[in-house]
Amino acid sequence: MAAVPSEMLNRVQLPPADNLSKETVTSLLASDSATVKSAKEATHILFSKPLHFLRSMLNHETSTHEITEEELDFAAEFGRFPYRPSKLFLKLFHNVIATLQRDPLCGRVSPALIGSSGVVPLTIISTIPDIMQHYYHCIVNAKKEVLFATNYWEKGHSVTIIGKAIRDLNKRARDENRQIIFKLMIDHPTKENLAHFHSILPHHKWSHYDIPTPDEIPNISLEINNYHRLIMGTFHSKFMVIDRRIAILNSNNIQDRPNLEMMSQYEGDIVNSFYDTFLISWWVPFDPSLVCLNDDATTEIEFQFGIESSKIVSFNEPLQNAVARARLRLQNHLDDKQTEIYFQEPLLSSQSTPLTHHLNLSAKSARKTQPDEYLSKQNLEKLARDFTPFIFHEPHEPFPIALVNRLPHGAPGHSDTANPQDAAWLGAFRYAEKSIFIQSPTLNAKPAINGIIQACQRGVQVILWLDLGFNDSKEGHGTFQGGTNEHVIKKLYKTLRDENNGAERFLEVFWYTGKDQTRPLNFSQQKRNCHIKFMAIDGQVAIMGNGNMDSQSWFHSQEINAMIDSPLIVKDWIDALYQNQSTHQYGRLSLDGIWRDKQGNLNPHDGK
């Protein structure tokens, strides 16, 4: 990138707080719904047009500017935080709000809501069916409104679960004589998206997606928005808001894959931010309109974290009981405390391989996967006891949270990093003092690679958990995406070794290894994959959500991520990631970027 003249950099300063509207898209639609019909109209009233010429200057400032104490104070006052966040969080948040100079909506949330607070009572780190079961329970307990966003929507077991949830919700609404608003966003490009990025899917096409038709669900007003920004502006977001009281953010799409995934439930003021993001993402008028526009997610409540204790539930307890307990922890606005088990799934036997059975249920391609031959029955029983799909966090007060999203960018190229997501990630690489932990299916975005190199050169320990062979056909050099994981890691180690200062010892790379395996399996086998997107910095701050460390997520897709400032939750998340896979035990690569087993044997390319 060409150097930016210093006289131009002098123009890139954080705007006074009152330069950005305190009003939000949500509040304007709520107060003026008679004349303002859509988020598009609201944004034109509230916010200035994007200043694209600032992109390169902001990119330069993010990588070179030394943040002052005054700027940290500004960042602390900018957010709706319950107390002053940690210095690390404020540095990253300063980067985030600096990008709003270019475009107030580059984070796909009104600026006044980008920094907030909340609690995380529940996290699921497991297969897609476990997360879909929780989705089911949240949906059937909705009282007024469901806002549901996903990237892929593919026919299969996951779609069947959501379809059942919609039908069961309709039955409850019918019995209680009420109507439910249900909005669904998907990314399934059709010819209609050539003319309109946001295309409302007509009723007669719903059955093509295994979505209940209007005559099946008369008490639910369902509307479906098919959103894709050509060419490369994928709607990669995956989240849900129920009654503007709880928000769920997860890594998985609505599809069947043999993946380990991550989902966290958020409550408190941060739900208003998720709500606003959904409105902006929808963009066009709602028909019918929303009913929770005036229902702020309040912070003046006593959050509920559990019945007996906040301990993590493992397979020591039958899976049905764990799921039932997850249901019972569904929070204060849900008054239906049912304990029946999702779909009457049979008890997992303590005999044979209950863990393998559970992991195999995630997709047809995984059904015949066997536990590694080197694992004894006793080993497998211990692994099953360790596996912790439901993490019930200890009771805690609301802590600082920021939505660090990015807007979709359809044009090819690798320059669009002046957005909250990328600014937070870049700040993490720059300001970490002790450690950076990343789990991502893919890694090939140049800013991430450079950030890792610079962090290791400063003596920061960088731990990468990646997938062997994940999407190699799409990530290779011929696709201009930056290369496969194997290629990138070998290049990373070589670059660090060439410095001749020992920096390579600060980089630890692991291929994802399933909980019942002792060696990584190649993605192409579709038996044991990991789709989690997670970063932790110095054990203090973590970012989880939708964004991968690849070029598509860094430069093009719309992504939704939460950045939290809570050592308690960060530790819970990292501990659970370690417990729910065998990556740290068997997946480590040598300093030449190659995996070998304990006997020094190379892993065959197919992962067998």
Coordinates of C-alpha atoms in Angstrom, one line a residue:
M1 CA 0.0 0.0 0.0
A2 CA 1.3 3.4 -0.9
A3 CA 2.3 5.7 2.0
V4 CA -0.3 8.2 3.0
P5 CA 0.8 11.8 3.2
S6 CA 1.0 13.1 6.8
E7 CA -1.1 16.1 5.9
M8 CA -3.9 13.8 4.9
L9 CA -3.5 11.7 8.1
N10 CA -4.1 14.8 10.1
R11 CA -7.7 14.9 8.7
V12 CA -8.3 11.4 10.0
Q13 CA -9.4 12.0 13.6
L14 CA -12.1 10.6 15.7
P15 CA -15.2 12.7 15.3
P16 CA -16.8 14.3 18.3
A17 CA -19.3 12.0 19.9
D18 CA -22.2 14.3 18.9
N19 CA -21.3 14.0 15.2
L20 CA -22.8 10.6 15.1
S21 CA -26.5 10.3 15.6
K22 CA -27.6 9.1 19.0
E23 CA -30.8 7.9 17.4
T24 CA -30.9 4.4 16.0
V25 CA -32.6 2.7 13.1
T26 CA -34.7 0.8 15.6
S27 CA -35.8 3.9 17.5
L28 CA -36.6 5.9 14.3
L29 CA -38.7 3.0 12.9
A30 CA -40.5 2.7 16.3
S31 CA -41.3 6.4 16.6
D32 CA -42.0 7.3 13.0
S33 CA -43.3 4.1 11.5
A34 CA -46.1 6.0 9.8
T35 CA -43.7 7.7 7.4
V36 CA -40.4 5.8 7.7
K37 CA -41.2 2.3 6.3
S38 CA -37.8 0.7 6.1
A39 CA -34.3 0.6 7.5
K40 CA -33.1 1.9 4.2
E41 CA -35.2 5.1 4.6
A42 CA -34.1 5.4 8.3
T43 CA -30.4 5.2 7.5
H44 CA -30.8 7.9 4.8
I45 CA -32.3 10.2 7.4
L46 CA -30.0 9.4 10.3
F47 CA -26.5 8.9 8.8
S48 CA -24.2 10.5 6.2
K49 CA -23.2 8.7 3.0
P50 CA -20.0 6.6 3.1
L51 CA -16.7 8.4 2.5
H52 CA -14.9 5.8 0.5
F53 CA -11.7 7.9 0.1
L54 CA -11.1 7.4 3.8
R55 CA -10.6 3.6 3.5
S56 CA -6.9 3.6 2.8
M57 CA -6.2 6.3 5.4
L58 CA -8.1 4.4 8.1
N59 CA -6.3 1.2 7.1
H60 CA -3.0 3.0 7.6
E61 CA -4.1 4.5 10.9
T62 CA -5.2 1.2 12.3
S63 CA -1.7 -0.2 11.8
T64 CA 0.4 2.8 12.8
H65 CA -1.4 5.1 15.1
E66 CA -0.5 5.1 18.8
I67 CA -3.7 5.4 20.8
T68 CA -3.7 8.2 23.4
E69 CA -5.3 8.2 26.9
E70 CA -7.8 10.8 25.6
E71 CA -8.8 8.4 22.8
L72 CA -9.3 5.6 25.3
D73 CA -11.5 7.9 27.4
F74 CA -13.5 8.7 24.3
A75 CA -13.9 5.0 23.5
A76 CA -15.0 4.3 27.1
E77 CA -17.7 7.0 26.9
F78 CA -18.8 6.1 23.4
G79 CA -20.2 2.7 24.4
R80 CA -23.2 2.0 26.6
F81 CA -20.9 0.1 29.0
P82 CA -21.8 -0.7 32.7
Y83 CA -18.3 0.3 33.8
R84 CA -15.0 1.3 32.2
P85 CA -13.8 -1.7 30.1
S86 CA -10.2 -3.1 30.3
K87 CA -7.5 -1.2 28.5
L88 CA -7.1 -4.0 25.9
F89 CA -10.8 -3.9 25.1
L90 CA -10.8 -0.1 24.8
K91 CA -7.9 -0.2 22.4
L92 CA -9.7 -2.7 20.1
F93 CA -13.0 -0.7 20.5
H94 CA -11.1 2.5 19.6
N95 CA -10.1 0.8 16.3
V96 CA -13.7 -0.2 15.8
I97 CA -15.4 3.2 16.2
A98 CA -12.7 4.8 14.1
T99 CA -14.0 3.0 11.1
L100 CA -17.4 4.7 11.5
Q101 CA -15.8 7.9 10.0
R102 CA -15.8 6.1 6.7
D103 CA -19.3 4.8 7.0
P104 CA -21.5 5.0 10.1
L105 CA -23.1 1.7 9.1
C106 CA -20.0 -0.2 8.1
G107 CA -20.7 -2.4 11.2
R108 CA -24.3 -3.0 10.2
V109 CA -25.5 -1.6 13.5
S110 CA -26.4 2.0 14.5
P111 CA -23.3 3.6 16.1
A112 CA -25.1 4.3 19.4
L113 CA -25.6 0.5 19.8
I114 CA -22.2 -0.8 18.7
G115 CA -20.9 -0.8 22.3
S116 CA -23.2 -2.3 24.9
S117 CA -23.4 -4.8 27.7
G118 CA -25.0 -8.1 28.6
V119 CA -24.6 -11.6 30.0
V120 CA -23.9 -15.0 28.5
P121 CA -25.8 -17.6 30.5
L122 CA -25.3 -20.5 28.0
T123 CA -22.9 -21.7 25.4
I124 CA -23.1 -24.9 23.3
I125 CA -19.9 -26.3 21.7
S126 CA -21.0 -29.4 19.9
T127 CA -22.6 -30.7 16.7
I128 CA -25.2 -28.9 14.7
P129 CA -28.1 -31.0 16.0
D130 CA -27.4 -29.9 19.6
I131 CA -27.6 -26.3 18.6
M132 CA -30.6 -26.8 16.4
Q133 CA -32.4 -28.4 19.4
H134 CA -31.8 -25.2 21.4
Y135 CA -33.1 -23.2 18.4
Y136 CA -36.2 -25.3 18.5
H137 CA -36.9 -24.6 22.1
C138 CA -36.2 -20.9 21.7
I139 CA -38.6 -20.7 18.8
V140 CA -41.5 -22.6 20.3
N141 CA -41.3 -20.4 23.4
A142 CA -41.5 -17.2 21.4
K143 CA -44.3 -14.9 22.5
K144 CA -44.5 -12.3 19.8
E145 CA -41.6 -12.2 17.4
V146 CA -38.7 -14.2 15.9
L147 CA -35.9 -12.7 13.8
F148 CA -33.8 -15.5 12.2
A149 CA -30.8 -15.0 10.0
T150 CA -28.6 -17.6 8.3
N151 CA -26.3 -18.1 5.4
Y152 CA -27.0 -21.6 4.0
W153 CA -30.5 -23.1 4.3
E154 CA -30.2 -26.6 3.0
K155 CA -32.8 -29.4 3.1
G156 CA -32.0 -32.0 5.8
H157 CA -32.4 -32.7 9.4
S158 CA -31.5 -29.2 10.6
V159 CA -34.2 -27.7 8.3
T160 CA -36.7 -30.3 9.5
I161 CA -36.0 -29.3 13.1
I162 CA -36.7 -25.6 12.3
G163 CA -39.8 -26.5 10.3
K164 CA -41.1 -28.5 13.3
A165 CA -40.4 -25.6 15.6
I166 CA -42.4 -23.2 13.3
R167 CA -45.3 -25.7 13.2
D168 CA -45.3 -26.3 16.9
L169 CA -45.1 -22.5 17.6
N170 CA -48.1 -22.1 15.4
K171 CA -50.1 -24.7 17.5
R172 CA -49.3 -22.8 20.7
A173 CA -50.2 -19.5 19.1
R174 CA -53.5 -21.0 17.9
D175 CA -54.3 -22.4 21.3
E176 CA -53.6 -19.1 23.0
N177 CA -55.3 -17.0 20.3
R178 CA -52.2 -14.9 19.4
Q179 CA -50.3 -14.1 16.2
I180 CA -46.5 -14.4 15.8
I181 CA -44.3 -12.3 13.6
F182 CA -41.5 -14.5 12.0
K183 CA -38.8 -13.0 9.7
L184 CA -36.3 -15.3 8.1
M185 CA -33.2 -14.1 6.1
I186 CA -31.2 -16.5 4.0
D187 CA -28.5 -16.3 1.2
H188 CA -29.6 -18.4 -1.7
P189 CA -28.9 -16.3 -4.8
T190 CA -31.5 -16.4 -7.5
K191 CA -32.0 -14.4 -10.7
E192 CA -34.1 -12.0 -8.7
N193 CA -30.9 -10.9 -6.8
L194 CA -29.6 -9.6 -10.1
A195 CA -32.1 -6.7 -9.8
H196 CA -32.5 -6.6 -6.0
F197 CA -29.9 -7.6 -3.4
H198 CA -32.9 -8.1 -1.1
S199 CA -35.5 -10.3 -2.7
I200 CA -38.7 -11.4 -0.8
L201 CA -39.2 -15.1 -1.5
P202 CA -42.8 -15.7 -2.8
H203 CA -45.0 -18.1 -0.9
H204 CA -45.2 -20.6 -3.7
K205 CA -41.5 -21.2 -3.5
W206 CA -41.4 -21.9 0.3
S207 CA -42.0 -25.6 -0.2
H208 CA -38.8 -25.8 -2.3
Y209 CA -36.9 -25.0 0.8
D210 CA -39.0 -27.3 3.1
I211 CA -40.4 -24.2 4.8
P212 CA -44.0 -24.5 6.1
T213 CA -46.5 -22.8 3.7
P214 CA -48.9 -20.1 4.9
D215 CA -51.9 -22.5 5.0
E216 CA -49.9 -24.7 7.4
I217 CA -49.2 -21.9 9.9
P218 CA -52.1 -19.5 9.9
N219 CA -51.1 -18.0 13.3
I220 CA -47.6 -17.1 12.1
S221 CA -46.9 -14.3 9.7
L222 CA -43.8 -15.5 8.1
E223 CA -41.7 -13.5 5.6
I224 CA -38.5 -14.6 3.9
N225 CA -35.8 -12.3 2.6
N226 CA -33.2 -13.8 0.2
Y227 CA -30.2 -11.5 0.5
H228 CA -27.0 -11.6 -1.6
R229 CA -24.8 -8.7 -2.7
L230 CA -23.3 -9.6 -6.0
I231 CA -20.6 -10.7 -6.8
M232 CA -19.0 -11.7 -3.5
G233 CA -21.0 -10.0 -0.8
T234 CA -22.3 -13.1 0.8
F235 CA -24.7 -12.8 3.7
H236 CA -22.7 -15.0 6.0
S237 CA -24.5 -14.0 9.2
K238 CA -26.0 -16.6 11.6
F239 CA -28.0 -15.3 14.5
M240 CA -31.5 -15.2 16.0
V241 CA -33.4 -12.7 18.2
I242 CA -36.5 -13.9 20.2
D243 CA -39.0 -11.3 21.4
R244 CA -36.1 -8.8 21.7
R245 CA -35.2 -10.6 24.9
I246 CA -32.5 -13.1 24.0
A247 CA -30.1 -13.3 21.1
I248 CA -28.3 -16.4 19.8
L249 CA -25.1 -16.1 17.9
N250 CA -23.6 -19.2 16.3
S251 CA -21.0 -20.5 13.8
N252 CA -23.3 -23.0 12.0
N253 CA -25.7 -22.6 9.1
I254 CA -29.0 -24.4 8.8
Q255 CA -27.6 -27.5 7.2
D256 CA -26.3 -30.9 8.0
R257 CA -22.5 -31.1 8.3
P258 CA -20.1 -33.2 10.4
N259 CA -18.9 -30.1 12.2
L260 CA -18.0 -29.0 15.7
E261 CA -19.8 -25.6 16.1
M262 CA -20.2 -22.9 18.7
M263 CA -23.3 -21.0 19.9
S264 CA -23.7 -18.5 22.7
Q265 CA -26.8 -17.0 24.1
Y266 CA -26.8 -13.3 24.9
E267 CA -29.1 -11.3 27.2
G268 CA -29.3 -7.7 28.3
D269 CA -28.8 -4.4 26.4
I270 CA -26.7 -6.2 23.7
V271 CA -29.9 -7.8 22.4
N272 CA -31.0 -4.3 21.2
S273 CA -27.8 -4.2 19.2
F274 CA -28.5 -7.6 17.5
Y275 CA -32.1 -6.4 16.9
D276 CA -30.9 -3.2 15.2
T277 CA -28.5 -5.3 13.1
F278 CA -31.3 -7.5 11.8
L279 CA -33.4 -4.4 10.8
I280 CA -30.5 -2.9 8.9
S281 CA -29.7 -6.2 7.3
W282 CA -33.3 -6.7 6.2
W283 CA -33.2 -3.2 4.6
V284 CA -36.6 -3.2 2.8
P285 CA -40.0 -2.7 4.4
F286 CA -41.4 -5.5 6.6
D287 CA -44.8 -6.9 5.7
P288 CA -46.3 -7.2 8.2
S289 CA -44.4 -4.8 10.4
L290 CA -42.5 -5.9 13.6
V291 CA -44.2 -5.8 17.0
C292 CA -41.2 -5.5 19.3
L293 CA -39.9 -2.2 18.0
N294 CA -40.8 -0.5 21.3
D295 CA -39.7 -3.4 23.5
D296 CA -36.2 -2.5 24.7
A297 CA -34.2 -5.4 26.1
T298 CA -33.8 -4.0 29.6
T299 CA -30.8 -4.4 31.9
E300 CA -33.0 -3.8 35.0
I301 CA -33.7 -7.5 35.5
E302 CA -32.3 -10.3 37.5
F303 CA -30.7 -12.7 35.0
Q304 CA -31.2 -16.4 35.6
F305 CA -28.3 -18.7 35.1
G306 CA -29.6 -22.1 36.3
I307 CA -31.5 -24.2 38.8
E308 CA -29.0 -26.0 40.9
S309 CA -25.6 -24.7 39.9
S310 CA -23.6 -23.3 37.0
K311 CA -21.5 -26.4 36.5
I312 CA -20.7 -27.7 33.1
V313 CA -22.9 -30.7 32.1
S314 CA -21.1 -33.6 30.5
F315 CA -22.0 -37.1 29.4
N316 CA -21.8 -38.2 33.0
E317 CA -25.4 -37.1 32.9
P318 CA -27.6 -38.6 30.1
L319 CA -27.8 -36.4 27.1
Q320 CA -31.6 -35.9 27.6
N321 CA -31.1 -34.5 31.1
A322 CA -28.5 -32.1 29.8
V323 CA -30.8 -30.9 27.1
A324 CA -33.7 -30.6 29.5
R325 CA -31.5 -28.6 31.8
A326 CA -30.5 -26.3 28.9
R327 CA -34.2 -25.8 28.3
L328 CA -34.9 -24.9 31.9
R329 CA -32.2 -22.3 31.8
L330 CA -33.9 -20.5 28.9
Q331 CA -34.3 -17.3 30.9
N332 CA -36.8 -15.2 32.7
H333 CA -39.2 -14.3 29.8
L334 CA -39.9 -17.9 29.0
D335 CA -42.6 -19.1 31.4
D336 CA -43.1 -22.6 29.9
K337 CA -40.7 -24.8 31.8
Q338 CA -41.1 -28.0 29.9
T339 CA -38.7 -30.8 30.5
E340 CA -39.7 -33.3 27.8
I341 CA -36.9 -34.3 25.6
Y342 CA -36.4 -33.0 22.0
F343 CA -38.1 -35.5 19.7
Q344 CA -37.8 -38.3 22.3
E345 CA -34.2 -39.0 21.3
P346 CA -33.2 -42.3 22.9
L347 CA -30.8 -42.4 25.8
L348 CA -27.2 -42.7 24.9
S349 CA -25.9 -46.0 26.3
S350 CA -22.9 -45.9 28.6
Q351 CA -21.8 -49.0 26.7
S352 CA -19.8 -49.1 23.4
T353 CA -19.1 -45.6 22.0
P354 CA -21.8 -43.1 23.0
L355 CA -19.5 -40.1 22.1
T356 CA -18.9 -41.5 18.6
H357 CA -22.6 -42.1 18.1
H358 CA -23.4 -38.6 19.1
L359 CA -20.8 -37.1 16.8
N360 CA -21.9 -39.3 13.9
L361 CA -25.5 -38.0 14.1
S362 CA -24.4 -34.6 12.7
A363 CA -24.4 -35.7 9.0
K364 CA -24.9 -38.7 6.8
S365 CA -21.3 -38.6 5.7
A366 CA -20.2 -39.1 9.3
R367 CA -22.6 -42.0 10.2
K368 CA -20.1 -44.8 9.7
T369 CA -17.1 -43.1 11.3
Q370 CA -15.3 -45.2 13.8
P371 CA -13.3 -44.1 16.8
D372 CA -9.6 -44.2 16.3
E373 CA -8.2 -47.7 16.6
Y374 CA -5.6 -46.7 19.1
L375 CA -8.3 -45.6 21.7
S376 CA -9.2 -48.3 24.2
K377 CA -12.7 -48.7 25.6
Q378 CA -11.5 -47.0 28.8
N379 CA -10.1 -44.1 26.7
L380 CA -13.4 -43.7 25.0
E381 CA -15.3 -43.7 28.2
K382 CA -13.1 -41.0 29.6
L383 CA -13.4 -38.9 26.5
A384 CA -17.2 -39.2 26.7
R385 CA -17.1 -38.0 30.3
D386 CA -15.0 -35.1 29.3
F387 CA -17.2 -34.0 26.4
T388 CA -19.2 -30.9 27.5
P389 CA -21.7 -29.8 24.9
F390 CA -23.6 -27.5 27.3
I391 CA -21.7 -24.8 29.2
F392 CA -23.8 -23.1 31.9
H393 CA -21.8 -20.1 32.9
E394 CA -21.5 -19.0 36.5
P395 CA -23.8 -16.1 37.5
H396 CA -22.3 -12.8 36.5
E397 CA -23.2 -9.2 36.2
P398 CA -23.5 -7.5 32.7
F399 CA -20.0 -6.9 31.2
P400 CA -18.9 -4.8 28.2
I401 CA -19.8 -6.3 24.8
A402 CA -19.4 -4.8 21.3
L403 CA -20.8 -6.0 18.0
V404 CA -17.9 -6.1 15.7
N405 CA -19.5 -6.8 12.3
R406 CA -18.7 -6.0 8.8
L407 CA -20.8 -4.9 5.9
P408 CA -21.0 -6.9 2.6
H409 CA -18.6 -5.9 -0.1
G410 CA -19.4 -7.4 -3.5
A411 CA -16.6 -6.2 -5.7
P412 CA -13.5 -8.4 -6.0
G413 CA -10.3 -7.3 -4.3
H414 CA -8.6 -7.5 -0.9
S415 CA -8.8 -3.9 0.3
D416 CA -12.0 -3.6 2.4
T417 CA -10.7 -3.8 6.0
A418 CA -12.0 -0.4 7.3
N419 CA -14.9 -2.0 9.2
P420 CA -15.4 -3.0 12.8
Q421 CA -14.7 -6.7 12.4
D422 CA -11.4 -6.3 10.7
A423 CA -10.4 -3.3 12.9
A424 CA -11.0 -5.5 16.0
W425 CA -9.0 -8.4 14.6
L426 CA -6.1 -6.1 13.5
G427 CA -6.1 -4.5 17.0
A428 CA -5.9 -7.9 18.5
F429 CA -2.8 -8.8 16.6
R430 CA -1.2 -5.4 17.4
Y431 CA -2.1 -5.0 21.0
A432 CA -1.9 -8.5 22.4
E433 CA 0.8 -8.7 25.1
K434 CA 0.8 -12.4 26.0
S435 CA -1.3 -14.7 23.9
I436 CA -3.6 -15.0 20.9
F437 CA -5.7 -18.1 20.5
I438 CA -7.6 -18.7 17.2
Q439 CA -9.8 -21.4 16.0
S440 CA -11.0 -21.1 12.4
P441 CA -11.8 -23.5 9.6
T442 CA -9.5 -21.5 7.3
L443 CA -6.7 -19.0 7.4
N444 CA -5.4 -17.2 4.3
A445 CA -6.3 -13.5 4.6
K446 CA -3.1 -11.4 4.2
P447 CA -3.8 -9.1 7.2
A448 CA -4.3 -12.1 9.5
I449 CA -1.0 -13.7 8.2
N450 CA 0.9 -10.4 8.7
G451 CA -0.7 -9.9 12.1
I452 CA 0.4 -13.4 13.2
I453 CA 4.0 -12.8 12.1
Q454 CA 4.2 -9.4 13.8
A455 CA 2.8 -10.8 17.1
C456 CA 5.2 -13.7 17.1
Q457 CA 8.1 -11.4 16.4
R458 CA 7.1 -9.4 19.5
G459 CA 7.2 -12.6 21.6
V460 CA 3.4 -13.1 21.8
Q461 CA 2.4 -16.8 21.8
V462 CA 0.0 -17.4 18.9
I463 CA -2.0 -20.7 18.9
L464 CA -3.8 -21.6 15.8
W465 CA -6.4 -24.4 15.5
L466 CA -7.3 -25.0 11.9
D467 CA -8.8 -27.6 9.7
L468 CA -6.8 -30.0 7.5
G469 CA -7.9 -29.5 3.9
F470 CA -10.9 -27.3 4.6
N471 CA -12.4 -26.1 1.3
D472 CA -9.1 -26.5 -0.4
S473 CA -10.7 -26.4 -3.8
K474 CA -12.1 -22.9 -3.0
E475 CA -9.2 -21.5 -1.0
G476 CA -6.3 -22.4 -3.3
H477 CA -4.2 -19.9 -5.2
G478 CA -6.1 -20.4 -8.4
T479 CA -9.2 -18.9 -6.7
F480 CA -7.3 -15.7 -5.6
Q481 CA -8.4 -16.5 -2.0
G482 CA -4.9 -16.8 -0.5
G483 CA -4.1 -20.5 -0.5
T484 CA -4.9 -23.6 1.5
N485 CA -4.3 -24.0 5.2
E486 CA -1.3 -26.3 4.6
H487 CA 0.3 -23.9 2.1
V488 CA -0.2 -20.9 4.4
I489 CA 1.1 -22.6 7.5
K490 CA 4.3 -23.8 5.8
K491 CA 4.8 -20.3 4.5
L492 CA 4.2 -18.8 7.9
Y493 CA 6.8 -21.0 9.6
K494 CA 9.3 -20.3 6.8
T495 CA 8.9 -16.6 7.1
L496 CA 9.4 -16.7 10.9
R497 CA 12.5 -19.0 10.5
D498 CA 14.0 -16.7 8.0
E499 CA 14.2 -14.0 10.5
N500 CA 16.8 -16.0 12.4
N501 CA 15.7 -14.8 15.8
G502 CA 13.7 -17.8 17.0
A503 CA 10.3 -16.1 16.5
E504 CA 8.9 -19.4 15.1
R505 CA 8.9 -20.9 18.6
F506 CA 6.0 -18.5 19.5
L507 CA 3.7 -20.0 16.8
E508 CA 1.9 -23.2 17.6
V509 CA -0.3 -24.7 14.9
F510 CA -2.7 -27.6 15.2
W511 CA -5.0 -29.4 12.8
Y512 CA -8.5 -30.0 14.2
T513 CA -8.8 -33.5 15.7
G514 CA -12.2 -34.9 16.7
K515 CA -12.8 -35.9 20.3
D516 CA -12.8 -39.6 19.4
Q517 CA -9.7 -39.5 17.1
T518 CA -5.9 -39.5 17.6
R519 CA -5.1 -37.9 14.2
P520 CA -6.6 -35.2 12.1
L521 CA -9.0 -36.3 9.4
N522 CA -9.0 -34.4 6.1
F523 CA -12.0 -32.2 5.4
S524 CA -12.6 -34.1 2.1
Q525 CA -13.6 -37.2 4.1
Q526 CA -16.5 -35.3 5.7
K527 CA -16.2 -37.2 8.9
R528 CA -14.9 -34.8 11.6
N529 CA -14.6 -31.1 10.8
C530 CA -14.6 -27.9 12.8
H531 CA -16.5 -24.8 11.8
I532 CA -15.9 -22.7 14.9
K533 CA -14.8 -19.0 14.5
F534 CA -13.1 -17.8 17.7
M535 CA -10.3 -15.5 18.9
A536 CA -9.1 -14.9 22.5
I537 CA -6.6 -12.2 23.4
D538 CA -4.5 -12.3 26.6
G539 CA -7.3 -14.3 28.3
Q540 CA -9.2 -11.0 28.7
V541 CA -11.0 -10.3 25.5
A542 CA -12.6 -12.8 23.0
I543 CA -14.4 -12.4 19.7
M544 CA -16.8 -15.1 18.5
G545 CA -19.4 -15.3 15.8
N546 CA -19.5 -15.8 12.1
G547 CA -16.2 -14.5 10.6
N548 CA -13.4 -16.9 9.4
M549 CA -9.7 -15.9 9.1
D550 CA -10.0 -16.2 5.3
S551 CA -10.1 -13.7 2.5
Q552 CA -13.9 -14.1 2.0
S553 CA -14.7 -13.1 5.6
W554 CA -12.0 -10.4 5.9
F555 CA -12.9 -8.6 2.6
H556 CA -16.4 -9.5 1.4
S557 CA -19.0 -11.3 3.5
Q558 CA -21.4 -9.7 5.9
E559 CA -20.4 -11.0 9.3
I560 CA -21.7 -10.7 12.8
N561 CA -19.4 -11.1 15.8
A562 CA -19.5 -10.3 19.5
M563 CA -16.4 -9.0 21.3
I564 CA -16.6 -9.5 25.0
D565 CA -14.6 -8.2 28.0
S566 CA -14.8 -10.9 30.6
P567 CA -12.0 -13.2 31.7
L568 CA -14.6 -15.4 33.3
I569 CA -16.4 -16.2 30.1
V570 CA -13.2 -16.2 28.0
K571 CA -11.8 -19.0 30.3
D572 CA -15.0 -21.0 30.1
W573 CA -15.0 -20.8 26.3
I574 CA -11.3 -21.8 26.0
D575 CA -11.7 -24.6 28.5
A576 CA -14.7 -26.0 26.7
L577 CA -12.9 -25.8 23.3
Y578 CA -10.1 -27.9 24.8
Q579 CA -12.5 -30.4 26.4
N580 CA -14.7 -30.9 23.3
Q581 CA -12.0 -31.9 20.8
S582 CA -8.6 -33.7 20.9
T583 CA -6.9 -31.0 18.8
H584 CA -4.4 -30.0 21.5
Q585 CA -3.4 -33.6 22.2
Y586 CA -3.0 -35.0 18.7
G587 CA -3.1 -32.2 16.2
R588 CA 0.1 -30.2 16.7
L589 CA 2.4 -29.6 13.6
S590 CA 6.1 -29.5 13.6
L591 CA 8.0 -26.2 13.1
D592 CA 8.2 -27.1 9.4
G593 CA 4.4 -26.9 9.1
I594 CA 3.9 -30.7 8.8
W595 CA 1.9 -33.0 11.0
R596 CA 3.5 -36.2 12.2
D597 CA 2.3 -38.8 14.7
K598 CA 4.2 -39.6 17.9
Q599 CA 6.3 -42.1 16.0
G600 CA 7.3 -39.5 13.4
N601 CA 5.1 -40.9 10.6
L602 CA 3.6 -38.4 8.2
N603 CA -0.2 -38.1 8.0
P604 CA -1.4 -39.3 4.5
H605 CA -3.1 -36.6 2.5
D606 CA -6.5 -38.1 2.9
G607 CA -6.1 -38.0 6.7
K608 CA -6.5 -41.8 7.2

